[in-house]
């Protein structure tokens, strides 16, 4: 395809564009022991308006960064959407870590099934239907303490490594250009871009952190932590509190096609 044919010409641009992030960006404790169901407790943001506003700003900044990568712009719109839909959540988390956005949460007072049944009967409402064996209830699924712990653990890992602006840019490039997504046509082109982002990260680390031979591996651990965090959890945590039942696909399409 046209993208693969021009891959060599445009892949070299990735270095300079990823480094442009440096100019574009403006200047948890362990899970307590006890009941094993503790990680399933429901939690909510202490100040949802503040945290959601910060996350929205980071998402806009992240998509602007993506749009400013010429190699990304060379892809057909369908390919761009596939990539963004698959990686918006890890890119957002990298942006939150880069901007050092801290999460303050509180336990959510979720009523038990018995409380819901008694309340419904008292108000003359029909009894809540029981889920079929092996099938969870549909609808909103508030993040659990375990979900939040995973996010906080990821942020703490990034901050402990004191990741630089360029390192964040190369990590974002590695996440963005994922050639393993089903439905992609320009897989060789995208694979080359991901490989170049990793090579650029490795070269940067060897140049700047000569005494830390394990740093490149530590940065790749950051990427592995991202894979354990569900995108639905991110949407529920940062966007549902302010805009309700959000369809991230529709929102990403609108933001990607708009002039951010």
PDB file of C-alpha atoms in Angstrom, residues 89-251:
ATOM      1  CA  UNK A  89      -6.041   4.605  27.590  1.00  0.00           C
ATOM      2  CA  UNK A  90      -2.317   3.732  27.946  1.00  0.00           C
ATOM      3  CA  UNK A  91      -1.396   6.989  26.201  1.00  0.00           C
ATOM      4  CA  UNK A  92      -3.611   8.870  28.662  1.00  0.00           C
ATOM      5  CA  UNK A  93      -1.965   7.144  31.615  1.00  0.00           C
ATOM      6  CA  UNK A  94       1.481   8.037  30.285  1.00  0.00           C
ATOM      7  CA  UNK A  95       0.281  11.632  29.980  1.00  0.00           C
ATOM      8  CA  UNK A  96      -1.079  11.619  33.531  1.00  0.00           C
ATOM      9  CA  UNK A  97       2.260  10.311  34.778  1.00  0.00           C
ATOM     10  CA  UNK A  98       4.153  12.905  32.762  1.00  0.00           C
ATOM     11  CA  UNK A  99       1.999  15.733  34.148  1.00  0.00           C
ATOM     12  CA  UNK A 100       2.190  14.193  37.640  1.00  0.00           C
ATOM     13  CA  UNK A 101      -1.571  14.053  38.141  1.00  0.00           C
ATOM     14  CA  UNK A 102      -2.241  12.503  41.562  1.00  0.00           C
ATOM     15  CA  UNK A 103      -5.387  10.481  42.284  1.00  0.00           C
ATOM     16  CA  UNK A 104      -7.227  10.883  45.557  1.00  0.00           C
ATOM     17  CA  UNK A 105      -9.972   8.322  46.026  1.00  0.00           C
ATOM     18  CA  UNK A 106     -12.599   7.385  48.592  1.00  0.00           C
ATOM     19  CA  UNK A 107     -14.570   4.199  49.100  1.00  0.00           C
ATOM     20  CA  UNK A 108     -17.884   4.198  47.299  1.00  0.00           C
ATOM     21  CA  UNK A 109     -20.882   3.342  49.475  1.00  0.00           C
ATOM     22  CA  UNK A 110     -22.385   0.800  47.104  1.00  0.00           C
ATOM     23  CA  UNK A 111     -25.617  -0.724  48.479  1.00  0.00           C
ATOM     24  CA  UNK A 112     -25.792  -4.480  48.856  1.00  0.00           C
ATOM     25  CA  UNK A 113     -28.214  -6.615  46.878  1.00  0.00           C
ATOM     26  CA  UNK A 114     -30.424  -6.948  49.986  1.00  0.00           C
ATOM     27  CA  UNK A 115     -30.505  -3.167  50.438  1.00  0.00           C
ATOM     28  CA  UNK A 116     -31.501  -2.686  46.807  1.00  0.00           C
ATOM     29  CA  UNK A 117     -34.284  -5.283  47.076  1.00  0.00           C
ATOM     30  CA  UNK A 118     -35.687  -3.796  50.290  1.00  0.00           C
ATOM     31  CA  UNK A 119     -35.525  -0.269  48.909  1.00  0.00           C
ATOM     32  CA  UNK A 120     -37.204  -1.294  45.678  1.00  0.00           C
ATOM     33  CA  UNK A 121     -40.023  -3.084  47.551  1.00  0.00           C
ATOM     34  CA  UNK A 122     -40.564  -0.142  49.868  1.00  0.00           C
ATOM     35  CA  UNK A 123     -40.902   2.177  46.864  1.00  0.00           C
ATOM     36  CA  UNK A 124     -43.135  -0.268  45.010  1.00  0.00           C
ATOM     37  CA  UNK A 125     -40.568  -0.896  42.289  1.00  0.00           C
ATOM     38  CA  UNK A 126     -39.967  -4.285  40.655  1.00  0.00           C
ATOM     39  CA  UNK A 127     -37.327  -6.495  42.221  1.00  0.00           C
ATOM     40  CA  UNK A 128     -33.884  -6.246  40.565  1.00  0.00           C
ATOM     41  CA  UNK A 129     -33.365  -9.214  38.245  1.00  0.00           C
ATOM     42  CA  UNK A 130     -30.768 -11.747  39.285  1.00  0.00           C
ATOM     43  CA  UNK A 131     -27.877 -12.346  36.948  1.00  0.00           C
ATOM     44  CA  UNK A 132     -27.795 -15.675  35.162  1.00  0.00           C
ATOM     45  CA  UNK A 133     -25.146 -18.106  36.426  1.00  0.00           C
ATOM     46  CA  UNK A 134     -21.765 -17.105  35.044  1.00  0.00           C
ATOM     47  CA  UNK A 135     -23.096 -13.831  33.604  1.00  0.00           C
ATOM     48  CA  UNK A 136     -22.437 -10.496  35.305  1.00  0.00           C
ATOM     49  CA  UNK A 137     -24.960  -7.671  35.358  1.00  0.00           C
ATOM     50  CA  UNK A 138     -24.730  -5.220  32.479  1.00  0.00           C
ATOM     51  CA  UNK A 139     -24.364  -1.491  33.005  1.00  0.00           C
ATOM     52  CA  UNK A 140     -21.839   0.733  34.787  1.00  0.00           C
ATOM     53  CA  UNK A 141     -19.065  -1.098  36.589  1.00  0.00           C
ATOM     54  CA  UNK A 142     -17.405   1.314  39.042  1.00  0.00           C
ATOM     55  CA  UNK A 143     -13.648   0.849  39.442  1.00  0.00           C
ATOM     56  CA  UNK A 144     -12.609  -1.337  42.354  1.00  0.00           C
ATOM     57  CA  UNK A 145      -9.827  -0.712  44.840  1.00  0.00           C
ATOM     58  CA  UNK A 146      -7.728  -3.201  42.889  1.00  0.00           C
ATOM     59  CA  UNK A 147      -8.236  -1.240  39.675  1.00  0.00           C
ATOM     60  CA  UNK A 148      -7.190   1.994  41.375  1.00  0.00           C
ATOM     61  CA  UNK A 149      -4.206   0.297  42.993  1.00  0.00           C
ATOM     62  CA  UNK A 150      -2.980  -0.822  39.567  1.00  0.00           C
ATOM     63  CA  UNK A 151      -3.243   2.734  38.220  1.00  0.00           C
ATOM     64  CA  UNK A 152      -1.530   4.237  41.244  1.00  0.00           C
ATOM     65  CA  UNK A 153       1.169   1.575  41.040  1.00  0.00           C
ATOM     66  CA  UNK A 154       1.825   2.472  37.422  1.00  0.00           C
ATOM     67  CA  UNK A 155       2.049   6.201  38.216  1.00  0.00           C
ATOM     68  CA  UNK A 156       4.356   5.535  41.161  1.00  0.00           C
ATOM     69  CA  UNK A 157       6.627   3.408  38.958  1.00  0.00           C
ATOM     70  CA  UNK A 158       6.920   6.186  36.393  1.00  0.00           C
ATOM     71  CA  UNK A 159       7.669   8.785  39.046  1.00  0.00           C
ATOM     72  CA  UNK A 160      10.250   6.578  40.747  1.00  0.00           C
ATOM     73  CA  UNK A 161      12.132   6.322  37.433  1.00  0.00           C
ATOM     74  CA  UNK A 162      11.950  10.108  36.909  1.00  0.00           C
ATOM     75  CA  UNK A 163      11.181   9.564  33.222  1.00  0.00           C
ATOM     76  CA  UNK A 164      12.267  12.430  30.985  1.00  0.00           C
ATOM     77  CA  UNK A 165      10.176  14.197  28.339  1.00  0.00           C
ATOM     78  CA  UNK A 166      11.973  12.400  25.496  1.00  0.00           C
ATOM     79  CA  UNK A 167      11.605   9.027  27.168  1.00  0.00           C
ATOM     80  CA  UNK A 168       7.862   9.626  27.545  1.00  0.00           C
ATOM     81  CA  UNK A 169       7.701  10.530  23.848  1.00  0.00           C
ATOM     82  CA  UNK A 170       9.442   7.316  22.774  1.00  0.00           C
ATOM     83  CA  UNK A 171       7.242   5.251  25.088  1.00  0.00           C
ATOM     84  CA  UNK A 172       4.162   6.867  23.535  1.00  0.00           C
ATOM     85  CA  UNK A 173       5.483   6.074  20.077  1.00  0.00           C
ATOM     86  CA  UNK A 174       5.966   2.431  21.054  1.00  0.00           C
ATOM     87  CA  UNK A 175       2.400   2.248  22.387  1.00  0.00           C
ATOM     88  CA  UNK A 176       0.830   4.134  19.477  1.00  0.00           C
ATOM     89  CA  UNK A 177       2.385   2.128  16.644  1.00  0.00           C
ATOM     90  CA  UNK A 178       1.109  -1.339  17.497  1.00  0.00           C
ATOM     91  CA  UNK A 179       1.332  -3.619  14.425  1.00  0.00           C
ATOM     92  CA  UNK A 180      -0.483  -6.525  16.102  1.00  0.00           C
ATOM     93  CA  UNK A 181      -3.993  -5.052  15.929  1.00  0.00           C
ATOM     94  CA  UNK A 182      -6.504  -7.027  13.857  1.00  0.00           C
ATOM     95  CA  UNK A 183      -7.690  -5.205  10.750  1.00  0.00           C
ATOM     96  CA  UNK A 184      -4.554  -3.160  10.062  1.00  0.00           C
ATOM     97  CA  UNK A 185      -3.352  -3.020   6.455  1.00  0.00           C
ATOM     98  CA  UNK A 186      -0.065  -1.118   6.826  1.00  0.00           C
ATOM     99  CA  UNK A 187       1.408  -3.551   9.311  1.00  0.00           C
ATOM    100  CA  UNK A 188       4.996  -3.443   8.001  1.00  0.00           C
ATOM    101  CA  UNK A 189       5.017   0.342   8.049  1.00  0.00           C
ATOM    102  CA  UNK A 190       3.606   0.469  11.582  1.00  0.00           C
ATOM    103  CA  UNK A 191       5.950  -2.261  12.802  1.00  0.00           C
ATOM    104  CA  UNK A 192       8.895  -0.276  11.471  1.00  0.00           C
ATOM    105  CA  UNK A 193       7.748   2.826  13.340  1.00  0.00           C
ATOM    106  CA  UNK A 194       7.373   0.912  16.587  1.00  0.00           C
ATOM    107  CA  UNK A 195      10.823  -0.630  16.155  1.00  0.00           C
ATOM    108  CA  UNK A 196      12.323   2.795  15.466  1.00  0.00           C
ATOM    109  CA  UNK A 197      10.676   4.250  18.597  1.00  0.00           C
ATOM    110  CA  UNK A 198      12.220   1.456  20.680  1.00  0.00           C
ATOM    111  CA  UNK A 199      15.623   1.947  19.076  1.00  0.00           C
ATOM    112  CA  UNK A 200      15.454   5.682  19.694  1.00  0.00           C
ATOM    113  CA  UNK A 201      14.573   5.047  23.341  1.00  0.00           C
ATOM    114  CA  UNK A 202      17.456   2.596  23.721  1.00  0.00           C
ATOM    115  CA  UNK A 203      19.947   5.011  22.146  1.00  0.00           C
ATOM    116  CA  UNK A 204      18.726   7.883  24.311  1.00  0.00           C
ATOM    117  CA  UNK A 205      19.065   5.789  27.477  1.00  0.00           C
ATOM    118  CA  UNK A 206      22.580   4.645  26.564  1.00  0.00           C
ATOM    119  CA  UNK A 207      23.605   8.249  25.907  1.00  0.00           C
ATOM    120  CA  UNK A 208      22.025   9.931  28.936  1.00  0.00           C
ATOM    121  CA  UNK A 209      22.069   7.107  31.524  1.00  0.00           C
ATOM    122  CA  UNK A 210      25.384   5.431  30.835  1.00  0.00           C
ATOM    123  CA  UNK A 211      25.738   4.205  34.403  1.00  0.00           C
ATOM    124  CA  UNK A 212      22.320   2.542  34.499  1.00  0.00           C
ATOM    125  CA  UNK A 213      22.461  -0.476  32.222  1.00  0.00           C
ATOM    126  CA  UNK A 214      19.059  -1.702  33.416  1.00  0.00           C
ATOM    127  CA  UNK A 215      17.148   1.490  32.687  1.00  0.00           C
ATOM    128  CA  UNK A 216      15.934   0.428  29.250  1.00  0.00           C
ATOM    129  CA  UNK A 217      14.509  -2.779  30.760  1.00  0.00           C
ATOM    130  CA  UNK A 218      12.887  -0.770  33.563  1.00  0.00           C
ATOM    131  CA  UNK A 219      11.178   1.487  31.040  1.00  0.00           C
ATOM    132  CA  UNK A 220       9.828  -1.550  29.231  1.00  0.00           C
ATOM    133  CA  UNK A 221       8.408  -2.770  32.547  1.00  0.00           C
ATOM    134  CA  UNK A 222       6.373   0.447  32.506  1.00  0.00           C
ATOM    135  CA  UNK A 223       4.881  -0.668  29.190  1.00  0.00           C
ATOM    136  CA  UNK A 224       4.038  -4.096  30.615  1.00  0.00           C
ATOM    137  CA  UNK A 225       2.214  -2.470  33.543  1.00  0.00           C
ATOM    138  CA  UNK A 226       0.075  -0.539  31.072  1.00  0.00           C
ATOM    139  CA  UNK A 227      -1.211  -3.760  29.525  1.00  0.00           C
ATOM    140  CA  UNK A 228      -2.759  -4.837  32.833  1.00  0.00           C
ATOM    141  CA  UNK A 229      -5.025  -1.769  33.089  1.00  0.00           C
ATOM    142  CA  UNK A 230      -8.430  -1.999  31.424  1.00  0.00           C
ATOM    143  CA  UNK A 231      -9.499   0.896  29.190  1.00  0.00           C
ATOM    144  CA  UNK A 232     -13.087   0.593  30.466  1.00  0.00           C
ATOM    145  CA  UNK A 233     -11.830   1.316  33.979  1.00  0.00           C
ATOM    146  CA  UNK A 234     -10.157   4.501  32.744  1.00  0.00           C
ATOM    147  CA  UNK A 235     -13.354   5.626  31.000  1.00  0.00           C
ATOM    148  CA  UNK A 236     -15.481   4.903  34.083  1.00  0.00           C
ATOM    149  CA  UNK A 237     -13.052   6.645  36.424  1.00  0.00           C
ATOM    150  CA  UNK A 238     -12.254   9.814  34.500  1.00  0.00           C
ATOM    151  CA  UNK A 239     -15.131  10.465  32.116  1.00  0.00           C
ATOM    152  CA  UNK A 240     -18.384   8.948  33.401  1.00  0.00           C
ATOM    153  CA  UNK A 241     -18.513  11.220  36.510  1.00  0.00           C
ATOM    154  CA  UNK A 242     -18.777  14.354  34.355  1.00  0.00           C
ATOM    155  CA  UNK A 243     -20.311  13.289  31.043  1.00  0.00           C
ATOM    156  CA  UNK A 244     -22.233  10.151  31.971  1.00  0.00           C
ATOM    157  CA  UNK A 245     -22.312   7.015  29.843  1.00  0.00           C
ATOM    158  CA  UNK A 246     -19.583   7.957  27.407  1.00  0.00           C
ATOM    159  CA  UNK A 247     -18.933   6.203  24.109  1.00  0.00           C
ATOM    160  CA  UNK A 248     -15.178   6.549  23.832  1.00  0.00           C
ATOM    161  CA  UNK A 249     -15.138   5.488  20.161  1.00  0.00           C
ATOM    162  CA  UNK A 250     -17.454   8.349  19.222  1.00  0.00           C
ATOM    163  CA  UNK A 251     -15.579  10.843  21.383  1.00  0.00           C
TER     164      UNK A 251
END
